[in-house]
Structure formats: structure tokens, C-alpha cells
Amino acid sequence: MNQQKIPATVITGFLGAGKTTMIRNLLTNAGGRKIALIINEFGDLGVDGEVLKGCGAENCSEDDIIELTNGCICCTVADDFIPTMTKLLEREKRPDHIVIETSGLALPQPLVAAFNWPDIRTQVTVDGVITVVDSAAVAAGRFADDHDAVEAARSEDDSLDHESPIEELFEDQLTCADLIVLNKTDLIDGDGLDRVKSEVASRIARKPVMIEARNGEVPAGVLLGLGIGTEDDIANRKSHHELEHEEGAPHDHDEFESFVVELGAVSDPTGFVEKLKGIITEHDVLRLKGFIDVLGKPMRLQLQAVGSRIDQYFDRAWAADEARRTRLVVIGLHEMNEDAVRKAIEALVQG
């Protein structure tokens, strides 16, 4: 019997940082490793799972891709993640490596701690935690942390009296990292990249390695085989919410809302996307992703939006037995007017 522990890589990062794209690249360039993938999707539509199942990587079949859609992985460790890991380890043909993609809203710390459970610890080790950062968003000031500027502005903006949970989440994901991938560096210049590096470094006391990437293109040899054993160091990576967890207070994501919009075929995808940008800006939508059925096209159009920046491409042909339709997941803050956003999107394909 092979007693060697299976390495597991945890990939985390804020909404739209490019985790799924990076994993897709990883699966298609894994150097023959048999990889099992666990995905924690946020929302009612497992878009990331469908994207990855369509990548066609021989070393990661559909049976090797497991979706956890019952909520934040850091809150469902005992009920969801541990049983999933147990079943995976009971397979006759076990994977060479396990990759876990957390949702953009998950804290990686409770997940890493779960690898110390007796049934898991003897068989799996955390090879490393990789945090993916949207460099363009950080360069634009989405996570700026200038304390002097904040203090000066508080007298003019009452909202600054409340610490942003999004900023805390960003810091928590950086704090747990063994490797930080500064993704989307092609969207900023050299000065912008320097600002991003400085901003990210200022957020954490630990100093994990930072690397640059564009389009999530990072060699498998860089992402896999770190050999950290992160579960043994979790005490040094406490999150903002650690004490709340320890005291039994619930950690939730009530500050976020998620819903699915289903539509018919879209005749003008270019115009549709342009109008979506306006809706995203008007209603402060954080993230929008899904698939579009383009009238007269045999292939499915995949759409990924972070703020008003939208990426789109045809990922695969519609299957003969697959119902063609447009389905979009919308994620925003709790204050987002779901009814208004839904009606605005639906109106794009009416009339």
C-alpha cells in the first residue's frame, strides 16, 4: 500500500480574480498528473463546474470534478467538505493531486484547518494555498488601505465609519497564502504593477512569494509541488473572523446577494454585452458570469464580468441533448435591488 500523502492545493481569491481560468490552464497542462478537482460555487448555478468540465483535459474527467454548491465551504466543512474528501479517498484509483477552488467569498483558514481532521490528516496534506489577485482591480483602488486618507474622509462620509467586510475578506485570503498570483498584469502598466505589489504586501504581516500572471497562465510546476504542509502552520494565519468562529458566532455572507437570470436566445451579443455594462455600473453589480445562447450559433458563449469589465468567448458547441438557453449568475452586495437588476437584464432580450 502506498502510504504517501496526497498533496492538495487550495486556490482562493476574490470575486473575478481569475481562479477558474487559472485552473483550466492547469488541468490542460498538468504533465500527466491525475487531478481531482473540488469546486465551491457561490450562487445557484454551478458555472465554474460547467466551464471546467468542458476543458477536455484527459487527466481530469467529469467524474474527477466535484461541486459543492450548498454554501460557503468555510461554513460547511463538517457537513459538506469532509464527507466529500472521505468519498474521494475511498476510490480505488485515487488522484495524484487534489485541487480545491474556493468561492470568492470563502475564508481559506477553516478549510485548511479541516486537513487536521484525523481521517484526512493521515492521507492528505495541503501542498500550498494559492491566492489569486485581480491586479487591475487593485490598481484601480478597489482595495486601497490608506489609513490617513480614510481618517480624513470620515468626516465627510459616514459609511467610512464601518470597516468594509470585502476588504477584510481580501486580507484574510492574502494572510493564508503560500503563493500569491498577481493575475491580469497585462491590463496595467509597470507603475500600476508596482502599486499593486506594494498594496498587497502592506496588507499582510507574512511575506509569501508573489508572482505575475496574465490570463491565469501559470505553469503547473509553479502551482503544484510547493510541499508546504500548510495545515501545520494554520495558527499563524488567523483571519479577521477567527475569534468569531472560536466563540461559536456564525460567520455568514449576508452582505452578499446572489441570483440567477434565465433568458432565451440573444440575437446581438455585442449589443447585449454593452448594455450589460450599463446595468452593472448602475446597480453596482460585483460579479456576473454564465452562458449565452447566441441565435444561429452552434457554440455556447461564455461570459465573465468583474465590474464593468467583461470577458467573453465561445467555449464549446451545444450538446445535441442540451437545452439551449442563456443563464447568468449575478452577485452583488446585500443592498442590490434584485428585482430592478433582473428586470433590466430581461428587458435586453424582449421586444
Coordinates of C-alpha atoms in Angstrom, one line a residue:
M1 CA 0.0 0.0 0.0
N2 CA 1.3 3.5 -0.9
Q3 CA 1.5 5.4 2.4
Q4 CA 2.5 8.7 0.7
K5 CA 0.0 11.5 1.4
I6 CA -1.9 13.0 -1.5
P7 CA -1.0 16.7 -1.9
A8 CA -3.9 19.2 -2.1
T9 CA -3.7 22.7 -3.4
V10 CA -6.2 25.3 -2.2
I11 CA -6.9 28.1 -4.7
T12 CA -8.6 31.1 -3.3
G13 CA -9.1 34.7 -4.4
F14 CA -11.7 37.5 -4.5
L15 CA -14.6 37.5 -7.0
G16 CA -13.4 37.6 -10.6
A17 CA -9.7 37.3 -9.8
G18 CA -9.3 34.5 -12.5
K19 CA -9.3 31.3 -10.4
T20 CA -11.3 29.3 -12.8
T21 CA -9.2 30.3 -15.8
M22 CA -6.0 29.5 -14.0
I23 CA -7.3 26.1 -13.0
R24 CA -8.5 25.4 -16.6
N25 CA -5.0 26.2 -17.8
L26 CA -3.6 24.0 -15.0
L27 CA -5.7 21.0 -16.0
T28 CA -4.7 21.1 -19.6
N29 CA -1.0 21.4 -18.8
A30 CA -0.7 19.1 -15.7
G31 CA 2.1 16.9 -17.1
G32 CA 0.2 13.6 -16.8
R33 CA -0.9 14.1 -13.2
K34 CA -4.4 12.7 -12.4
I35 CA -6.1 15.6 -10.7
A36 CA -9.3 15.6 -8.7
L37 CA -11.0 19.0 -8.5
I38 CA -13.4 20.2 -5.8
I39 CA -15.2 23.4 -6.6
N40 CA -17.2 25.5 -4.1
E41 CA -19.6 27.6 -6.3
F42 CA -21.4 30.6 -4.8
G43 CA -24.9 31.0 -6.1
D44 CA -27.5 28.7 -7.6
L45 CA -25.8 27.9 -10.9
G46 CA -22.6 25.9 -11.0
V47 CA -21.0 27.9 -13.8
D48 CA -17.4 27.2 -12.8
G49 CA -18.1 23.4 -12.8
E50 CA -19.5 23.5 -16.3
V51 CA -16.6 25.6 -17.6
L52 CA -14.1 23.2 -16.2
K53 CA -15.9 20.1 -17.3
G54 CA -15.8 21.4 -20.8
C55 CA -12.0 21.8 -20.8
G56 CA -11.4 18.3 -22.2
A57 CA -8.4 17.5 -20.0
E58 CA -7.6 13.8 -20.2
N59 CA -6.1 13.8 -16.7
C60 CA -9.3 15.3 -15.1
S61 CA -12.5 13.6 -16.3
E62 CA -16.0 14.8 -15.3
D63 CA -16.0 12.1 -12.6
D64 CA -13.0 13.9 -11.1
I65 CA -14.8 17.2 -10.8
I66 CA -16.9 17.6 -7.7
E67 CA -19.1 20.7 -7.0
L68 CA -20.0 21.8 -3.5
T69 CA -23.0 24.2 -4.0
N70 CA -24.5 24.1 -0.5
G71 CA -22.9 27.3 0.7
C72 CA -19.6 28.7 1.7
I73 CA -17.0 26.0 2.0
C74 CA -15.6 27.5 5.2
C75 CA -19.0 27.2 6.9
T76 CA -19.9 23.7 5.6
V77 CA -16.6 21.9 6.4
A78 CA -18.1 19.2 8.6
D79 CA -21.3 18.7 6.6
D80 CA -20.0 19.0 3.1
F81 CA -16.3 19.1 2.6
I82 CA -15.2 16.3 4.9
P83 CA -17.7 13.7 3.6
T84 CA -16.6 14.7 0.0
M85 CA -13.0 14.2 0.8
T86 CA -13.7 10.8 2.5
K87 CA -15.5 9.5 -0.6
L88 CA -12.8 10.7 -2.8
L89 CA -10.1 8.9 -0.7
E90 CA -12.2 5.7 -0.8
R91 CA -11.9 5.5 -4.6
E92 CA -10.0 2.5 -5.9
K93 CA -8.0 4.8 -8.2
R94 CA -7.0 7.8 -6.1
P95 CA -5.8 11.1 -7.6
D96 CA -2.2 12.2 -7.8
H97 CA -3.2 15.6 -6.7
I98 CA -6.3 17.4 -5.4
V99 CA -7.1 21.0 -6.3
I100 CA -9.8 22.9 -4.4
E101 CA -11.2 26.1 -5.7
T102 CA -13.0 28.1 -3.0
S103 CA -15.7 30.6 -3.8
G104 CA -14.7 34.2 -3.9
L105 CA -16.4 34.7 -0.6
A106 CA -14.8 31.8 1.4
L107 CA -12.2 32.1 4.1
P108 CA -9.4 29.6 3.4
Q109 CA -8.4 29.3 7.1
P110 CA -11.2 27.0 8.2
L111 CA -10.8 24.8 5.1
V112 CA -7.1 24.4 5.7
A113 CA -7.7 23.6 9.4
A114 CA -10.0 20.8 8.2
F115 CA -7.0 18.9 6.9
N116 CA -6.1 18.3 10.5
W117 CA -9.1 16.0 11.0
P118 CA -7.9 12.5 11.8
D119 CA -9.4 10.8 8.8
I120 CA -7.9 13.4 6.5
R121 CA -4.6 14.2 8.1
T122 CA -3.2 10.7 7.6
Q123 CA -3.9 10.7 3.9
V124 CA -3.7 14.2 2.6
T125 CA -1.6 17.3 3.1
V126 CA -2.0 20.9 2.0
D127 CA 0.7 21.3 -0.7
G128 CA 0.0 25.0 -0.5
V129 CA -2.6 27.8 -0.5
I130 CA -2.6 30.0 -3.7
T131 CA -4.4 33.3 -3.6
V132 CA -5.2 34.9 -7.0
V133 CA -5.4 38.7 -7.1
D134 CA -7.1 40.8 -9.8
S135 CA -4.2 43.2 -10.3
A136 CA -6.3 45.6 -12.4
A137 CA -8.9 45.9 -9.7
V138 CA -6.3 46.6 -7.0
A139 CA -4.5 49.1 -9.2
A140 CA -7.8 50.9 -9.6
G141 CA -8.1 51.3 -5.9
R142 CA -10.8 48.7 -5.1
F143 CA -8.8 47.6 -2.0
A144 CA -6.9 50.8 -1.1
D145 CA -5.8 51.0 2.5
D146 CA -4.5 54.5 3.1
H147 CA -5.3 55.0 6.7
D148 CA -4.6 58.7 6.6
A149 CA -7.0 59.2 3.7
V150 CA -9.7 57.1 5.4
E151 CA -9.4 59.2 8.6
A152 CA -9.5 62.4 6.6
A153 CA -12.6 61.3 4.7
R154 CA -14.6 60.0 7.6
S155 CA -15.9 63.4 8.5
E156 CA -17.4 63.7 5.0
D157 CA -18.6 60.1 4.5
D158 CA -20.4 58.3 7.3
S159 CA -20.0 55.0 5.6
L160 CA -16.3 55.0 6.3
D161 CA -17.1 54.5 10.0
H162 CA -17.8 50.9 9.2
E163 CA -14.9 48.7 8.1
S164 CA -15.5 47.0 4.8
P165 CA -16.2 43.3 5.0
I166 CA -14.9 43.0 1.5
E167 CA -11.5 44.4 2.5
E168 CA -11.3 42.1 5.4
L169 CA -12.0 39.1 3.2
F170 CA -9.3 40.2 0.8
E171 CA -6.8 40.5 3.6
D172 CA -7.9 37.1 5.0
Q173 CA -7.2 35.4 1.7
L174 CA -3.8 37.0 1.4
T175 CA -3.0 36.1 5.0
C176 CA -3.5 32.4 4.3
A177 CA -1.4 32.3 1.1
D178 CA 1.8 30.4 0.4
L179 CA 1.8 31.8 -3.1
I180 CA 0.1 35.0 -4.4
V181 CA -0.6 35.2 -8.1
L182 CA -0.9 38.7 -9.3
N183 CA -3.2 38.0 -12.3
K184 CA -4.3 40.2 -15.2
T185 CA -1.0 42.2 -15.2
D186 CA -1.5 42.7 -18.9
L187 CA -4.2 45.2 -18.0
I188 CA -1.9 47.6 -16.1
D189 CA 1.4 49.3 -16.8
G190 CA 4.7 49.0 -14.8
D191 CA 3.9 51.7 -12.3
G192 CA 0.5 50.2 -11.7
L193 CA 2.1 46.8 -11.1
D194 CA 4.5 48.4 -8.6
R195 CA 1.5 49.9 -6.7
V196 CA -0.3 46.5 -6.7
K197 CA 2.8 44.8 -5.2
S198 CA 3.1 47.5 -2.5
E199 CA -0.6 47.4 -1.7
V200 CA -0.7 43.6 -1.4
A201 CA 2.4 43.4 0.7
S202 CA 1.1 46.1 3.0
R203 CA -2.0 44.1 3.8
I204 CA -0.2 41.1 5.5
A205 CA 2.4 40.5 8.1
R206 CA 3.6 37.3 6.4
K207 CA 5.5 37.6 3.2
P208 CA 4.6 34.8 0.8
V209 CA 6.1 34.7 -2.7
M210 CA 4.3 36.8 -5.3
I211 CA 4.4 36.1 -9.0
E212 CA 2.9 37.8 -12.0
A213 CA 0.5 36.3 -14.5
R214 CA -1.8 37.2 -17.4
N215 CA -4.9 35.2 -18.3
G216 CA -4.3 32.8 -15.5
E217 CA -1.3 31.3 -17.3
V218 CA 1.0 29.8 -14.7
P219 CA 3.0 26.6 -15.3
A220 CA 1.8 23.6 -13.3
G221 CA 5.3 23.2 -12.0
V222 CA 4.9 26.6 -10.3
L223 CA 1.5 25.9 -8.8
L224 CA 1.9 22.3 -7.8
G225 CA 4.6 20.7 -5.6
L226 CA 5.1 23.5 -3.1
G227 CA 5.4 21.0 -0.3
I228 CA 4.4 23.4 2.4
G229 CA 2.1 21.4 4.7
T230 CA 0.1 24.5 5.4
E231 CA -2.2 22.7 7.9
D232 CA 0.7 22.6 10.3
D233 CA 1.0 26.4 10.2
I234 CA -2.6 27.5 10.3
A235 CA -2.2 29.0 13.7
N236 CA 0.0 31.7 12.2
R237 CA -2.6 32.7 9.6
K238 CA -5.6 33.7 11.6
S239 CA -8.4 35.6 9.8
H240 CA -10.4 38.6 11.0
H241 CA -13.3 36.3 11.8
E242 CA -11.2 33.7 13.6
L243 CA -12.3 34.8 17.1
E244 CA -15.9 34.8 16.0
H245 CA -15.6 31.2 14.8
E246 CA -13.8 30.2 18.0
E247 CA -16.6 31.7 20.1
G248 CA -19.3 30.0 18.1
A249 CA -20.6 33.1 16.5
P250 CA -21.9 32.4 12.9
H251 CA -19.8 33.6 10.0
D252 CA -22.2 34.4 7.2
H253 CA -22.3 36.2 3.9
D254 CA -25.4 38.3 4.5
E255 CA -23.6 41.2 2.9
F256 CA -23.8 39.5 -0.5
E257 CA -26.8 38.6 -2.7
S258 CA -26.8 36.1 -5.5
F259 CA -29.4 35.1 -8.0
V260 CA -29.8 33.5 -11.5
V261 CA -31.4 35.2 -14.5
E262 CA -32.5 32.8 -17.3
L263 CA -33.2 34.2 -20.8
G264 CA -33.8 33.0 -24.3
A265 CA -31.5 33.3 -27.3
V266 CA -29.6 36.6 -27.8
S267 CA -29.6 37.8 -31.4
D268 CA -27.0 40.6 -30.9
P269 CA -24.3 39.5 -28.4
T270 CA -22.2 42.6 -28.9
G271 CA -25.1 44.9 -28.1
F272 CA -26.3 42.7 -25.3
V273 CA -22.8 42.8 -23.6
E274 CA -22.6 46.6 -24.0
K275 CA -25.9 47.1 -22.3
L276 CA -25.0 44.7 -19.6
K277 CA -22.1 47.0 -18.7
G278 CA -24.5 49.8 -18.1
I279 CA -26.7 47.7 -15.8
I280 CA -23.6 46.5 -13.9
T281 CA -22.5 50.1 -13.3
E282 CA -25.9 51.5 -12.5
H283 CA -26.7 48.7 -9.9
D284 CA -23.1 48.2 -8.6
V285 CA -23.0 44.5 -9.5
L286 CA -19.8 42.9 -8.2
R287 CA -19.7 39.8 -10.4
L288 CA -21.7 38.5 -13.4
K289 CA -21.0 35.2 -15.1
G290 CA -22.7 32.5 -17.1
F291 CA -23.5 31.3 -20.6
I292 CA -25.3 33.0 -23.6
D293 CA -27.3 31.2 -26.3
V294 CA -26.4 33.2 -29.4
L295 CA -29.1 32.9 -32.1
G296 CA -27.9 31.0 -35.1
K297 CA -24.5 30.0 -33.5
P298 CA -23.7 26.3 -32.8
M299 CA -21.4 27.2 -29.9
R300 CA -22.1 28.5 -26.4
L301 CA -20.8 32.0 -25.5
Q302 CA -19.2 32.1 -22.0
L303 CA -19.3 35.4 -20.2
Q304 CA -17.4 36.6 -17.1
A305 CA -17.8 40.1 -15.8
V306 CA -15.9 41.8 -12.9
G307 CA -17.4 45.2 -12.5
S308 CA -17.9 46.7 -16.0
R309 CA -15.0 44.7 -17.4
I310 CA -16.5 41.8 -19.4
D311 CA -14.6 38.9 -21.0
Q312 CA -16.4 36.6 -23.5
Y313 CA -15.6 33.7 -25.7
F314 CA -17.2 30.7 -27.3
D315 CA -16.1 27.8 -25.2
R316 CA -17.8 24.7 -26.8
A317 CA -20.6 23.5 -29.0
W318 CA -24.0 23.0 -27.5
A319 CA -24.6 19.3 -27.0
A320 CA -27.4 17.6 -29.0
D321 CA -29.4 16.7 -25.9
E322 CA -28.7 20.0 -24.1
A323 CA -31.4 22.7 -23.7
R324 CA -30.1 25.9 -25.2
R325 CA -30.7 29.0 -23.0
T326 CA -29.0 32.0 -21.6
R327 CA -28.2 31.7 -17.9
L328 CA -26.4 34.3 -15.8
V329 CA -25.4 34.4 -12.1
V330 CA -25.5 37.9 -10.6
I331 CA -23.6 38.6 -7.4
G332 CA -23.7 41.9 -5.5
L333 CA -23.9 43.5 -2.1
H334 CA -26.9 43.0 0.1
E335 CA -28.3 46.4 -0.8
M336 CA -28.5 45.5 -4.5
N337 CA -32.1 45.7 -5.9
E338 CA -32.5 42.2 -7.3
D339 CA -35.9 42.9 -8.9
A340 CA -34.6 46.0 -10.7
V341 CA -31.4 44.2 -12.0
R342 CA -33.4 41.1 -13.1
K343 CA -36.0 43.3 -15.0
A344 CA -33.2 45.3 -16.6
I345 CA -31.4 42.2 -17.9
E346 CA -34.6 40.5 -19.0
A347 CA -35.6 43.7 -21.0
L348 CA -32.4 43.3 -23.1
V349 CA -33.9 40.3 -24.9
Q350 CA -37.5 41.4 -25.1
G351 CA -39.2 43.2 -27.9

